[in-house]
PDB file of C-alpha atoms in Angstrom:
ATOM      1  CA  ASN A   1     -59.615  -9.833 -55.967  1.00 35.00           C
ATOM      2  CA  ILE A   2     -60.563  -6.941 -58.211  1.00 36.00           C
ATOM      3  CA  SER A   3     -63.807  -5.988 -56.506  1.00 36.00           C
ATOM      4  CA  CYS A   4     -61.984  -5.404 -53.221  1.00 35.00           C
ATOM      5  CA  LEU A   5     -59.311  -3.315 -54.876  1.00 36.00           C
ATOM      6  CA  SER A   6     -61.797  -1.178 -56.713  1.00 35.00           C
ATOM      7  CA  CYS A   7     -63.795  -0.231 -53.665  1.00 36.00           C
ATOM      8  CA  SER A   8     -60.936   0.686 -51.308  1.00 36.00           C
ATOM      9  CA  GLY A   9     -62.008   3.771 -49.402  1.00 35.00           C
ATOM     10  CA  SER A  10     -58.875   5.844 -49.906  1.00 36.00           C
ATOM     11  CA  ARG A  11     -59.437   6.268 -53.624  1.00 36.00           C
ATOM     12  CA  SER A  12     -61.495   9.145 -54.977  1.00 42.00           C
ATOM     13  CA  SER A  13     -64.841   7.666 -55.871  1.00 43.00           C
ATOM     14  CA  LYS A  14     -65.339  10.502 -58.343  1.00 50.00           C
ATOM     15  CA  THR A  15     -63.655   8.860 -61.310  1.00 53.00           C
ATOM     16  CA  PHE A  16     -64.974   5.406 -60.530  1.00 57.00           C
ATOM     17  CA  LYS A  17     -68.345   5.461 -62.261  1.00 65.00           C
ATOM     18  CA  PRO A  18     -71.251   3.215 -61.313  1.00 68.00           C
ATOM     19  CA  LYS A  19     -71.438   0.071 -63.381  1.00 71.00           C
ATOM     20  CA  LYS A  20     -73.765   0.382 -66.341  1.00 78.00           C
ATOM     21  CA  ASN A  21     -76.189  -2.539 -66.091  1.00 80.00           C
ATOM     22  CA  ILE A  22     -77.862  -4.140 -69.076  1.00 80.00           C
ATOM     23  CA  PRO A  23     -81.447  -4.995 -68.024  1.00 77.00           C
ATOM     24  CA  GLU A  24     -81.930  -8.662 -67.202  1.00 77.00           C
ATOM     25  CA  GLY A  25     -84.339 -10.499 -69.442  1.00 74.00           C
ATOM     26  CA  SER A  26     -83.648  -8.135 -72.350  1.00 79.00           C
ATOM     27  CA  HIS A  27     -82.244  -9.312 -75.669  1.00 81.00           C
ATOM     28  CA  GLN A  28     -79.088  -7.284 -74.978  1.00 82.00           C
ATOM     29  CA  TYR A  29     -78.671  -9.217 -71.730  1.00 79.00           C
ATOM     30  CA  GLU A  30     -78.861 -12.472 -73.719  1.00 83.00           C
ATOM     31  CA  LEU A  31     -76.210 -11.115 -76.092  1.00 83.00           C
ATOM     32  CA  LEU A  32     -73.979 -10.209 -73.159  1.00 82.00           C
ATOM     33  CA  LYS A  33     -74.360 -13.733 -71.779  1.00 82.00           C
ATOM     34  CA  HIS A  34     -73.472 -15.113 -75.223  1.00 79.00           C
ATOM     35  CA  ALA A  35     -70.373 -12.889 -75.295  1.00 78.00           C
ATOM     36  CA  GLU A  36     -69.321 -14.070 -71.823  1.00 79.00           C
ATOM     37  CA  ALA A  37     -69.820 -17.715 -72.786  1.00 76.00           C
ATOM     38  CA  THR A  38     -67.729 -17.457 -75.956  1.00 72.00           C
ATOM     39  CA  LEU A  39     -65.051 -15.514 -74.079  1.00 70.00           C
ATOM     40  CA  GLY A  40     -64.877 -18.431 -71.687  1.00 67.00           C
ATOM     41  CA  SER A  41     -63.800 -20.661 -74.554  1.00 64.00           C
ATOM     42  CA  GLY A  42     -60.546 -18.684 -74.644  1.00 70.00           C
ATOM     43  CA  ASN A  43     -60.738 -17.917 -78.349  1.00 81.00           C
ATOM     44  CA  LEU A  44     -60.988 -14.139 -78.476  1.00 85.00           C
ATOM     45  CA  ARG A  45     -61.083 -13.936 -82.270  1.00 86.00           C
ATOM     46  CA  MET A  46     -64.209 -16.095 -82.278  1.00 87.00           C
ATOM     47  CA  ALA A  47     -65.689 -14.332 -79.258  1.00 88.00           C
ATOM     48  CA  VAL A  48     -65.830 -10.911 -80.924  1.00 94.00           C
ATOM     49  CA  MET A  49     -67.534 -12.074 -84.137  1.00 94.00           C
ATOM     50  CA  LEU A  50     -71.110 -10.998 -84.762  1.00 95.00           C
ATOM     51  CA  PRO A  51     -73.362 -13.887 -83.687  1.00 92.00           C
ATOM     52  CA  GLU A  52     -75.403 -15.278 -86.552  1.00 91.00           C
ATOM     53  CA  GLY A  53     -78.602 -13.357 -87.250  1.00 91.00           C
ATOM     54  CA  GLU A  54     -77.801 -10.559 -84.810  1.00 91.00           C
ATOM     55  CA  ASP A  55     -77.920  -6.821 -85.395  1.00 92.00           C
ATOM     56  CA  LEU A  56     -74.464  -5.230 -85.641  1.00 95.00           C
ATOM     57  CA  ASN A  57     -75.543  -2.059 -83.815  1.00 95.00           C
ATOM     58  CA  GLU A  58     -76.866  -4.061 -80.906  1.00 93.00           C
ATOM     59  CA  TRP A  59     -73.717  -6.207 -80.730  1.00 95.00           C
ATOM     60  CA  VAL A  60     -71.503  -3.089 -80.751  1.00 96.00           C
ATOM     61  CA  ALA A  61     -73.728  -1.463 -78.099  1.00 95.00           C
ATOM     62  CA  VAL A  62     -73.566  -4.434 -75.716  1.00 93.00           C
ATOM     63  CA  ASN A  63     -69.802  -4.742 -76.054  1.00 95.00           C
ATOM     64  CA  THR A  64     -69.236  -0.987 -75.677  1.00 96.00           C
ATOM     65  CA  VAL A  65     -71.107  -1.062 -72.371  1.00 94.00           C
ATOM     66  CA  ASP A  66     -69.056  -4.074 -71.308  1.00 93.00           C
ATOM     67  CA  PHE A  67     -65.748  -2.365 -72.179  1.00 96.00           C
ATOM     68  CA  PHE A  68     -66.827   0.767 -70.299  1.00 96.00           C
ATOM     69  CA  ASN A  69     -67.443  -1.373 -67.201  1.00 94.00           C
ATOM     70  CA  GLN A  70     -64.120  -3.218 -67.566  1.00 94.00           C
ATOM     71  CA  ILE A  71     -62.028  -0.066 -68.049  1.00 95.00           C
ATOM     72  CA  ASN A  72     -63.907   1.677 -65.272  1.00 94.00           C
ATOM     73  CA  MET A  73     -62.989  -1.179 -62.927  1.00 93.00           C
ATOM     74  CA  LEU A  74     -59.366  -1.415 -64.085  1.00 94.00           C
ATOM     75  CA  TYR A  75     -58.782   2.328 -63.745  1.00 96.00           C
ATOM     76  CA  GLY A  76     -60.545   2.263 -60.381  1.00 93.00           C
ATOM     77  CA  THR A  77     -57.817  -0.015 -59.015  1.00 93.00           C
ATOM     78  CA  ILE A  78     -54.978   2.403 -59.831  1.00 94.00           C
ATOM     79  CA  THR A  79     -56.518   5.826 -59.086  1.00 94.00           C
ATOM     80  CA  ASP A  80     -54.332   6.153 -55.985  1.00 94.00           C
ATOM     81  CA  PHE A  81     -51.351   6.291 -58.356  1.00 96.00           C
ATOM     82  CA  CYS A  82     -52.942   8.612 -60.908  1.00 97.00           C
ATOM     83  CA  THR A  83     -52.990  12.048 -59.290  1.00 96.00           C
ATOM     84  CA  GLU A  84     -52.721  15.711 -60.237  1.00 96.00           C
ATOM     85  CA  GLU A  85     -49.071  15.532 -59.105  1.00 96.00           C
ATOM     86  CA  SER A  86     -48.056  12.278 -60.792  1.00 96.00           C
ATOM     87  CA  CYS A  87     -49.950  12.950 -64.025  1.00 97.00           C
ATOM     88  CA  PRO A  88     -50.305  16.708 -64.610  1.00 97.00           C
ATOM     89  CA  VAL A  89     -51.110  16.009 -68.270  1.00 96.00           C
ATOM     90  CA  MET A  90     -53.109  13.200 -69.860  1.00 97.00           C
ATOM     91  CA  SER A  91     -50.492  11.271 -71.784  1.00 97.00           C
ATOM     92  CA  ALA A  92     -49.593   7.883 -73.212  1.00 96.00           C
ATOM     93  CA  GLY A  93     -45.811   8.079 -73.092  1.00 93.00           C
ATOM     94  CA  PRO A  94     -43.714  11.098 -74.074  1.00 93.00           C
ATOM     95  CA  LYS A  95     -45.006  11.299 -77.653  1.00 94.00           C
ATOM     96  CA  TYR A  96     -48.744  11.352 -77.029  1.00 96.00           C
ATOM     97  CA  GLU A  97     -50.695  13.934 -75.064  1.00 97.00           C
ATOM     98  CA  TYR A  98     -54.473  14.242 -75.025  1.00 97.00           C
ATOM     99  CA  HIS A  99     -56.507  17.426 -74.522  1.00 96.00           C
ATOM    100  CA  TRP A 100     -60.185  17.188 -73.617  1.00 96.00           C
ATOM    101  CA  ALA A 101     -63.155  18.481 -75.607  1.00 93.00           C
ATOM    102  CA  ASP A 102     -66.636  16.982 -75.865  1.00 89.00           C
ATOM    103  CA  GLY A 103     -68.041  19.317 -78.495  1.00 86.00           C
ATOM    104  CA  THR A 104     -70.884  20.539 -76.279  1.00 86.00           C
ATOM    105  CA  ASN A 105     -69.781  21.699 -72.810  1.00 87.00           C
ATOM    106  CA  ILE A 106     -66.110  22.065 -73.737  1.00 90.00           C
ATOM    107  CA  LYS A 107     -65.752  22.959 -77.391  1.00 91.00           C
ATOM    108  CA  LYS A 108     -62.124  24.006 -77.460  1.00 93.00           C
ATOM    109  CA  PRO A 109     -59.699  21.263 -76.319  1.00 93.00           C
ATOM    110  CA  ILE A 110     -58.300  21.951 -72.853  1.00 94.00           C
ATOM    111  CA  LYS A 111     -55.086  20.679 -71.340  1.00 95.00           C
ATOM    112  CA  CYS A 112     -55.778  18.952 -68.025  1.00 96.00           C
ATOM    113  CA  SER A 113     -54.369  16.375 -65.643  1.00 97.00           C
ATOM    114  CA  ALA A 114     -54.923  12.683 -66.366  1.00 97.00           C
ATOM    115  CA  PRO A 115     -57.365  12.148 -63.451  1.00 96.00           C
ATOM    116  CA  LYS A 116     -59.386  15.161 -64.573  1.00 96.00           C
ATOM    117  CA  TYR A 117     -59.309  14.067 -68.216  1.00 97.00           C
ATOM    118  CA  ILE A 118     -60.382  10.527 -67.351  1.00 97.00           C
ATOM    119  CA  ASP A 119     -63.148  11.883 -65.124  1.00 95.00           C
ATOM    120  CA  TYR A 120     -64.434  14.030 -68.017  1.00 95.00           C
ATOM    121  CA  LEU A 121     -64.077  11.080 -70.385  1.00 96.00           C
ATOM    122  CA  MET A 122     -65.850   8.490 -68.243  1.00 96.00           C
ATOM    123  CA  THR A 123     -68.647  10.923 -67.322  1.00 95.00           C
ATOM    124  CA  TRP A 124     -69.122  11.739 -70.994  1.00 95.00           C
ATOM    125  CA  VAL A 125     -69.217   8.038 -71.969  1.00 96.00           C
ATOM    126  CA  GLN A 126     -71.678   7.300 -69.191  1.00 95.00           C
ATOM    127  CA  ASP A 127     -73.969  10.082 -70.421  1.00 94.00           C
ATOM    128  CA  GLN A 128     -73.936   8.575 -73.920  1.00 95.00           C
ATOM    129  CA  LEU A 129     -74.677   5.068 -72.618  1.00 94.00           C
ATOM    130  CA  ASP A 130     -77.552   6.385 -70.496  1.00 93.00           C
ATOM    131  CA  ASP A 131     -79.121   8.194 -73.450  1.00 94.00           C
ATOM    132  CA  GLU A 132     -82.010   5.986 -74.599  1.00 92.00           C
ATOM    133  CA  THR A 133     -82.113   7.703 -77.985  1.00 93.00           C
ATOM    134  CA  LEU A 134     -78.494   6.633 -78.600  1.00 94.00           C
ATOM    135  CA  PHE A 135     -78.355   3.321 -76.737  1.00 93.00           C
ATOM    136  CA  PRO A 136     -81.951   2.046 -76.705  1.00 91.00           C
ATOM    137  CA  SER A 137     -82.433  -0.771 -74.204  1.00 82.00           C
ATOM    138  CA  LYS A 138     -86.013  -1.564 -75.191  1.00 80.00           C
ATOM    139  CA  ILE A 139     -86.682  -4.199 -77.833  1.00 75.00           C
ATOM    140  CA  GLY A 140     -87.838  -2.808 -81.139  1.00 79.00           C
ATOM    141  CA  VAL A 141     -86.559   0.711 -80.517  1.00 86.00           C
ATOM    142  CA  PRO A 142     -84.254   1.413 -83.469  1.00 92.00           C
ATOM    143  CA  PHE A 143     -80.697   2.651 -83.121  1.00 95.00           C
ATOM    144  CA  PRO A 144     -80.149   6.182 -84.467  1.00 96.00           C
ATOM    145  CA  LYS A 145     -78.474   6.659 -87.855  1.00 96.00           C
ATOM    146  CA  ASN A 146     -75.383   8.164 -86.221  1.00 96.00           C
ATOM    147  CA  PHE A 147     -75.009   5.291 -83.724  1.00 97.00           C
ATOM    148  CA  MET A 148     -71.850   3.821 -85.260  1.00 97.00           C
ATOM    149  CA  SER A 149     -70.030   7.156 -85.320  1.00 97.00           C
ATOM    150  CA  VAL A 150     -70.931   7.739 -81.644  1.00 97.00           C
ATOM    151  CA  ALA A 151     -69.762   4.216 -80.740  1.00 98.00           C
ATOM    152  CA  LYS A 152     -66.484   4.796 -82.593  1.00 98.00           C
ATOM    153  CA  THR A 153     -65.867   8.026 -80.634  1.00 97.00           C
ATOM    154  CA  ILE A 154     -66.609   6.241 -77.340  1.00 97.00           C
ATOM    155  CA  LEU A 155     -64.227   3.372 -78.135  1.00 98.00           C
ATOM    156  CA  LYS A 156     -61.506   5.741 -79.380  1.00 98.00           C
ATOM    157  CA  ARG A 157     -61.677   7.587 -76.062  1.00 97.00           C
ATOM    158  CA  LEU A 158     -61.826   4.434 -73.928  1.00 98.00           C
ATOM    159  CA  PHE A 159     -58.663   3.260 -75.706  1.00 98.00           C
ATOM    160  CA  ARG A 160     -56.887   6.338 -74.287  1.00 98.00           C
ATOM    161  CA  VAL A 161     -57.515   5.114 -70.738  1.00 98.00           C
ATOM    162  CA  TYR A 162     -55.863   1.765 -71.564  1.00 98.00           C
ATOM    163  CA  ALA A 163     -52.978   3.682 -73.211  1.00 98.00           C
ATOM    164  CA  HIS A 164     -52.516   5.872 -70.129  1.00 98.00           C
ATOM    165  CA  ILE A 165     -52.583   2.877 -67.747  1.00 97.00           C
ATOM    166  CA  TYR A 166     -50.041   0.940 -69.819  1.00 97.00           C
ATOM    167  CA  HIS A 167     -47.638   3.861 -70.295  1.00 96.00           C
ATOM    168  CA  GLN A 168     -47.838   5.608 -66.937  1.00 96.00           C
ATOM    169  CA  HIS A 169     -49.089   3.063 -64.382  1.00 96.00           C
ATOM    170  CA  PHE A 170     -47.879  -0.357 -65.399  1.00 96.00           C
ATOM    171  CA  ASP A 171     -45.753  -0.820 -62.251  1.00 95.00           C
ATOM    172  CA  PRO A 172     -48.719  -0.587 -59.864  1.00 94.00           C
ATOM    173  CA  VAL A 173     -50.666  -2.918 -62.196  1.00 95.00           C
ATOM    174  CA  ILE A 174     -47.911  -5.514 -61.708  1.00 94.00           C
ATOM    175  CA  GLN A 175     -47.788  -4.865 -57.936  1.00 94.00           C
ATOM    176  CA  LEU A 176     -51.547  -5.410 -57.718  1.00 93.00           C
ATOM    177  CA  GLN A 177     -51.193  -8.603 -59.801  1.00 93.00           C
ATOM    178  CA  GLU A 178     -53.587  -7.167 -62.356  1.00 92.00           C
ATOM    179  CA  GLU A 179     -51.349  -7.603 -65.377  1.00 93.00           C
ATOM    180  CA  ALA A 180     -53.091 -10.700 -66.780  1.00 91.00           C
ATOM    181  CA  HIS A 181     -56.502  -9.125 -66.232  1.00 92.00           C
ATOM    182  CA  LEU A 182     -55.460  -5.879 -67.956  1.00 94.00           C
ATOM    183  CA  ASN A 183     -53.874  -7.742 -70.895  1.00 93.00           C
ATOM    184  CA  THR A 184     -56.917  -9.967 -71.425  1.00 91.00           C
ATOM    185  CA  SER A 185     -59.288  -7.031 -71.255  1.00 94.00           C
ATOM    186  CA  PHE A 186     -57.177  -4.969 -73.675  1.00 96.00           C
ATOM    187  CA  LYS A 187     -56.711  -7.896 -76.062  1.00 94.00           C
ATOM    188  CA  HIS A 188     -60.460  -8.488 -76.131  1.00 94.00           C
ATOM    189  CA  PHE A 189     -60.968  -4.760 -76.808  1.00 97.00           C
ATOM    190  CA  ILE A 190     -58.422  -4.719 -79.647  1.00 96.00           C
ATOM    191  CA  PHE A 191     -59.818  -7.831 -81.325  1.00 95.00           C
ATOM    192  CA  PHE A 192     -63.268  -6.280 -81.132  1.00 97.00           C
ATOM    193  CA  VAL A 193     -62.311  -2.927 -82.665  1.00 97.00           C
ATOM    194  CA  GLN A 194     -60.229  -4.705 -85.333  1.00 96.00           C
ATOM    195  CA  GLU A 195     -63.065  -7.054 -86.254  1.00 96.00           C
ATOM    196  CA  PHE A 196     -65.443  -4.166 -87.032  1.00 97.00           C
ATOM    197  CA  ASN A 197     -62.846  -1.530 -87.963  1.00 97.00           C
ATOM    198  CA  LEU A 198     -63.951   0.823 -85.190  1.00 98.00           C
ATOM    199  CA  ILE A 199     -60.740   2.713 -84.343  1.00 97.00           C
ATOM    200  CA  ASP A 200     -58.426   4.363 -86.827  1.00 96.00           C
ATOM    201  CA  ARG A 201     -54.914   2.847 -86.862  1.00 94.00           C
ATOM    202  CA  ARG A 202     -53.426   6.289 -86.151  1.00 95.00           C
ATOM    203  CA  GLU A 203     -55.306   6.408 -82.845  1.00 97.00           C
ATOM    204  CA  LEU A 204     -53.839   3.040 -81.807  1.00 97.00           C
ATOM    205  CA  ALA A 205     -50.234   4.177 -82.365  1.00 97.00           C
ATOM    206  CA  PRO A 206     -49.372   4.685 -78.646  1.00 97.00           C
ATOM    207  CA  LEU A 207     -49.797   0.936 -78.035  1.00 97.00           C
ATOM    208  CA  GLN A 208     -48.866  -0.387 -81.483  1.00 96.00           C
ATOM    209  CA  GLU A 209     -46.024  -2.626 -80.272  1.00 95.00           C
ATOM    210  CA  LEU A 210     -48.142  -4.122 -77.524  1.00 95.00           C
ATOM    211  CA  ILE A 211     -51.031  -4.671 -79.957  1.00 95.00           C
ATOM    212  CA  GLU A 212     -48.727  -6.550 -82.328  1.00 94.00           C
ATOM    213  CA  LYS A 213     -47.367  -8.638 -79.461  1.00 92.00           C
ATOM    214  CA  LEU A 214     -50.792  -9.500 -78.046  1.00 87.00           C
ATOM    215  CA  THR A 215     -52.418 -10.273 -81.394  1.00 85.00           C
ATOM    216  CA  SER A 216     -49.575 -12.043 -83.229  1.00 84.00           C
ATOM    217  CA  LYS A 217     -50.149 -15.308 -81.361  1.00 68.00           C
ATOM    218  CA  ASP A 218     -53.742 -15.486 -82.527  1.00 57.00           C
ATOM    219  CA  ARG A 219     -53.461 -14.931 -86.266  1.00 51.00           C
TER     220      ARG A 219
END
């Protein structure tokens, strides 16, 4: 049971961010329900497609919030294994290392441990999602012109958390019997970013083999 794992007291609650809720009764909530229903059909390629007559920005916004919540929960289950000692740098295997910069508070990329990096990353994403000028939750409030580029940056960074979990913490994922959950979540994420061309192929390189394996069955 994921919810039990993710609220175990021993884990630092710092990196585990509060779930971002989409207001009930809103159009975005309806879209989220639609997404959940189509996901239930098991066809992920169909589930990520823009529903007929819907606004692409709104569809990307709803799904970005959903992926933030999923990754937040998945990472929350393995934080005991992701420590300053075990992960002194934020990496995805030996070839890929990430340094943090957000362009405002930290302009020059800094080298930091994986838990610190992921804390910066998830806090930054949460701030973007909570910004009503970027992610308007009220009907009729338009999305800003730069919305898509912000969403792309968020998704590019969230991908790095998946990449870190797969490369550095896959054993605990298997021990916790989370493998199927992680794979389904990641597959959904990949189909979504592929459908709307949201992450540059170069950025996906750390998990390229896995992406090919997970997506080849569904072509």
